[in-house]
Structure formats: C-alpha cells, structure tokens
Amino acid sequence: MSAIRLLVLGAVRQHGRAHGYMVRNDLEFWGAHEWSNAKPGSIYHALKQLAKQGLLRQYETAPSTAGGPPRTQYEVTEAGDAEFMRLLRHALTSIDEKQDVLTSGVGFIVDLPRDEAVSLLKKRIAALEEWRQEVTRHWAPDESTPEEWGHIGEIMKLWVHNADSGAEWARALVERLENGAYVMAGEGERQVDVLPPGTGNPFAGR
C-alpha cells in the first residue's frame, strides 16, 4: 500500500473541497513530506489519478481576483470515501506495511468511531503478538543467543523488539481512547487544522 493515496484522500476529505495547494500545504504542515512519499509532484499526480479513478470529483474554479490561473478543486466521491475508510482500516491493522502507512493511519484515526478505532488497534496488537510467537517458536529471546545463530540472532532480537514496542504503543493508545481522548467521528465538531491553534510547524524552514 502507498501512503500517498490515504494521505491525499484524507486531506481532501477533511476540507470537503480542496485544491491541490491546500492539500500540499496541509501535508507539508504535517511533515508528511519528511516521513512519506508525499512530495509536491506526488501529491498533484495522486490528485489527478484519484480523479481519473472516480475517487475524487473535480471542479473548475474561476480565476483568482489577483489574476492568477483558475485552480481545480477536488471533492471525495462516495467511492473515494469507501476507499479512504478501507485504506485507513488497513493502515491501522496491517503489521507488514512500511512505517509511513501506519503513521498516515494514526493521523486520520479520529475519522473513525471510537469503538471501531479501539477494535482495529486491538487487532493490530493481536497480530503483533502472533508474529512474536512465530519468531520465538524456535528461539528464546530471554536466553543468550546460541553460537550457531551468529549475527543472524540479531535479526530475531530486532523482530521481537519491534513486536513488543509496537504492541506497547498500541495498548497505550487504546487506553487513551477508552478514557475519552480526542474527538472521534460522530462525537461533535472538531477543527480542520492539522495542529492545534498556536502550535508552530515543526518543519517550518526545513
């Protein structure tokens, strides 16, 4: 899965309608150009491709009063909304994807009902625990690595560490959600801005 589809659909979706510059600005403000493939060229290409696939609807706008060229606005279609939700659920549950996919999913987790978000994270935890058991079936991480493993034993240690730390993070987020953290889907209005008001962009000037 490419994170760019989820990022672009989600950015358009949170505005209702948005032109390419708004999407790019939001994702750069979020720092997505640092941790994903959401570079300017990729964003504009994704907008056009998603429109061709019927996941976004295009609207031509009038030229700006300042004399600039007209900008194309985009709106998520019914099919696009379904695709966004599919990608979001996949991002939160799949343990085989790159880190940018999970990061994108967490960025849009508030677009899910609270109960569903918790359920998806618990599925992620279960998958990580199952993977850990598979790794340790023939290797005990609490014991010293036998000589026959050589440096390959470090790979096993890395896998177990990633499984443990990933599950620990997900459990903590589940606890925060169950305790009422964040405004989730269906719980009322929330601001469109990526960061809270007054929060400086950590990627400004980079």
Coordinates of C-alpha atoms in Angstrom, one line a residue:
M1 CA 0.0 0.0 0.0
S2 CA 1.2 3.5 -0.8
A3 CA 0.6 6.1 1.9
I4 CA 0.0 8.8 -0.6
R5 CA -3.5 7.6 -1.5
L6 CA -4.6 7.6 2.1
L7 CA -3.0 11.0 2.8
V8 CA -4.4 12.8 -0.2
L9 CA -7.9 11.3 0.2
G10 CA -7.9 12.2 3.9
A11 CA -6.6 15.7 3.3
V12 CA -9.4 16.5 0.7
R13 CA -12.0 14.8 2.9
Q14 CA -11.3 16.9 5.9
H15 CA -12.0 20.1 4.0
G16 CA -15.0 18.9 2.0
R17 CA -13.5 20.6 -1.1
A18 CA -9.8 21.4 -1.6
H19 CA -7.5 22.4 -4.3
G20 CA -4.0 21.0 -4.8
Y21 CA -2.2 23.8 -2.9
M22 CA -4.4 23.3 0.2
V23 CA -3.7 19.6 0.2
R24 CA 0.0 20.1 -0.3
N25 CA 0.1 22.8 2.4
D26 CA -1.7 20.6 4.9
L27 CA 0.6 17.6 4.3
E28 CA 3.7 19.7 4.5
F29 CA 2.5 21.3 7.7
W30 CA 2.0 17.8 9.0
G31 CA 5.6 17.0 7.9
A32 CA 4.4 14.2 5.6
H33 CA 7.0 15.2 3.0
E34 CA 9.6 14.2 5.6
W35 CA 8.3 10.7 6.5
S36 CA 6.4 9.6 3.4
N37 CA 6.4 10.0 -0.4
A38 CA 4.1 12.9 -0.2
K39 CA 6.3 15.3 -2.2
P40 CA 4.7 18.1 -4.2
G41 CA 4.9 16.2 -7.5
S42 CA 3.5 13.1 -6.0
I43 CA 0.6 15.0 -4.4
Y44 CA -0.6 16.6 -7.6
H45 CA -0.1 13.4 -9.5
A46 CA -2.2 11.5 -6.9
L47 CA -5.0 14.1 -7.1
K48 CA -5.2 13.6 -10.9
Q49 CA -5.1 9.8 -10.7
L50 CA -7.7 9.6 -7.9
A51 CA -10.0 11.8 -10.1
K52 CA -9.5 9.5 -13.1
Q53 CA -10.4 6.5 -10.9
G54 CA -13.6 8.2 -9.8
L55 CA -12.4 8.6 -6.2
L56 CA -12.3 12.4 -6.4
R57 CA -14.6 14.7 -8.2
Q58 CA -13.1 17.7 -10.0
Y59 CA -14.5 21.3 -10.1
E60 CA -13.0 24.1 -12.2
T61 CA -13.0 27.4 -10.3
A62 CA -12.9 30.9 -11.6
P63 CA -9.6 32.7 -12.0
S64 CA -8.4 34.4 -8.8
T65 CA -9.1 38.1 -8.4
A66 CA -5.4 38.6 -8.2
G67 CA -5.1 37.5 -11.8
G68 CA -3.8 34.0 -11.2
P69 CA -4.9 30.9 -13.1
P70 CA -8.0 29.0 -12.1
R71 CA -7.5 26.2 -9.6
T72 CA -9.1 22.8 -9.8
Q73 CA -10.9 21.9 -6.6
Y74 CA -11.5 18.3 -5.6
E75 CA -14.2 16.5 -3.5
V76 CA -14.2 12.9 -2.3
T77 CA -16.8 10.8 -4.1
E78 CA -18.8 8.1 -2.4
A79 CA -16.4 5.5 -3.9
G80 CA -13.5 7.7 -2.6
D81 CA -14.9 7.8 0.9
A82 CA -15.2 4.0 0.9
E83 CA -11.6 3.7 -0.4
F84 CA -10.4 6.1 2.3
M85 CA -12.0 4.1 5.0
R86 CA -10.6 0.8 3.6
L87 CA -7.1 2.2 3.5
L88 CA -7.4 3.7 7.0
R89 CA -8.6 0.4 8.5
H90 CA -5.8 -1.5 6.6
A91 CA -3.2 1.0 7.8
L92 CA -4.1 0.5 11.5
T93 CA -4.3 -3.3 11.4
S94 CA -1.6 -4.4 9.0
I95 CA 1.8 -5.1 10.6
D96 CA 3.6 -5.7 7.2
E97 CA 3.4 -2.2 5.8
K98 CA 6.0 0.5 6.0
Q99 CA 6.0 2.9 8.9
D100 CA 4.6 5.7 6.8
V101 CA 1.4 3.8 6.2
L102 CA 0.8 3.3 10.0
T103 CA 1.8 7.0 10.6
S104 CA -0.8 8.1 8.0
G105 CA -3.4 5.9 9.6
V106 CA -2.8 7.3 13.0
G107 CA -3.1 10.8 11.5
F108 CA -6.7 10.1 10.4
I109 CA -7.7 7.8 13.3
V110 CA -10.1 10.4 14.6
D111 CA -12.2 9.9 11.4
L112 CA -13.3 6.6 12.9
P113 CA -15.9 6.0 15.6
R114 CA -14.2 5.4 18.9
D115 CA -15.2 1.8 19.3
E116 CA -14.0 0.9 15.8
A117 CA -10.7 2.6 16.4
V118 CA -10.2 0.6 19.6
S119 CA -11.2 -2.6 17.9
L120 CA -8.8 -2.1 15.0
L121 CA -5.9 -1.3 17.3
K122 CA -6.7 -4.5 19.3
K123 CA -6.5 -6.5 16.1
R124 CA -3.1 -4.9 15.5
I125 CA -1.9 -5.9 18.9
A126 CA -3.1 -9.5 18.4
A127 CA -1.3 -9.7 15.0
L128 CA 1.9 -8.4 16.7
E129 CA 1.6 -11.0 19.5
E130 CA 1.0 -13.7 17.0
W131 CA 4.1 -12.6 15.0
R132 CA 6.2 -12.6 18.2
Q133 CA 5.1 -16.1 19.0
E134 CA 6.1 -17.3 15.5
V135 CA 9.5 -15.7 15.8
T136 CA 10.1 -17.2 19.2
R137 CA 8.8 -20.7 18.4
H138 CA 12.3 -21.9 17.9
W139 CA 14.2 -19.1 19.6
A140 CA 14.0 -17.8 23.1
P141 CA 14.9 -14.1 23.3
D142 CA 15.4 -14.2 27.1
E143 CA 18.2 -16.6 26.7
S144 CA 21.7 -15.9 25.3
T145 CA 21.8 -16.3 21.5
P146 CA 23.4 -19.7 20.7
E147 CA 26.6 -19.6 18.7
E148 CA 25.1 -21.3 15.7
W149 CA 22.8 -18.3 15.2
G150 CA 25.8 -16.0 14.7
H151 CA 24.8 -12.4 13.9
I152 CA 21.5 -13.6 12.4
G153 CA 20.3 -13.8 16.0
E154 CA 20.3 -10.0 16.0
I155 CA 17.6 -10.1 13.4
M156 CA 15.4 -12.2 15.8
K157 CA 16.1 -9.7 18.6
L158 CA 15.1 -6.9 16.3
W159 CA 11.8 -8.5 15.3
V160 CA 10.9 -9.3 18.9
H161 CA 11.8 -5.8 20.0
N162 CA 9.7 -4.3 17.2
A163 CA 6.7 -6.5 18.1
D164 CA 7.0 -5.7 21.8
S165 CA 7.4 -2.0 21.3
G166 CA 4.6 -1.8 18.7
A167 CA 2.2 -3.7 20.9
E168 CA 3.1 -1.5 23.9
W169 CA 2.4 1.7 21.9
A170 CA -0.9 0.4 20.6
R171 CA -2.0 -0.7 24.1
A172 CA -1.3 2.8 25.4
L173 CA -3.3 4.4 22.6
V174 CA -6.2 2.0 23.2
E175 CA -6.2 3.1 26.9
R176 CA -6.2 6.7 26.0
L177 CA -9.1 6.2 23.5
E178 CA -11.1 4.2 26.1
N179 CA -10.5 7.0 28.6
G180 CA -12.0 9.5 26.2
A181 CA -9.0 11.1 24.4
Y182 CA -9.7 13.1 21.2
V183 CA -12.9 13.9 19.4
M184 CA -13.7 10.9 17.3
A185 CA -16.2 10.5 14.4
G186 CA -19.8 11.1 15.4
E187 CA -18.8 12.9 18.7
G188 CA -19.1 16.5 17.6
E189 CA -17.3 19.2 15.6
R190 CA -13.6 19.4 15.5
Q191 CA -11.2 21.8 13.8
V192 CA -9.8 21.0 10.3
D193 CA -6.3 22.3 11.1
V194 CA -3.7 19.6 11.3
L195 CA -2.1 21.1 14.5
P196 CA -3.9 22.9 17.3
P197 CA -4.2 26.7 17.1
G198 CA -1.0 28.4 18.1
T199 CA 1.2 25.4 17.6
G200 CA 4.2 26.1 15.5
N201 CA 5.0 24.0 12.5
P202 CA 8.0 21.8 13.5
F203 CA 9.0 21.5 9.8
A204 CA 9.0 25.3 9.1
G205 CA 12.1 26.4 7.2
R206 CA 13.3 22.9 6.5

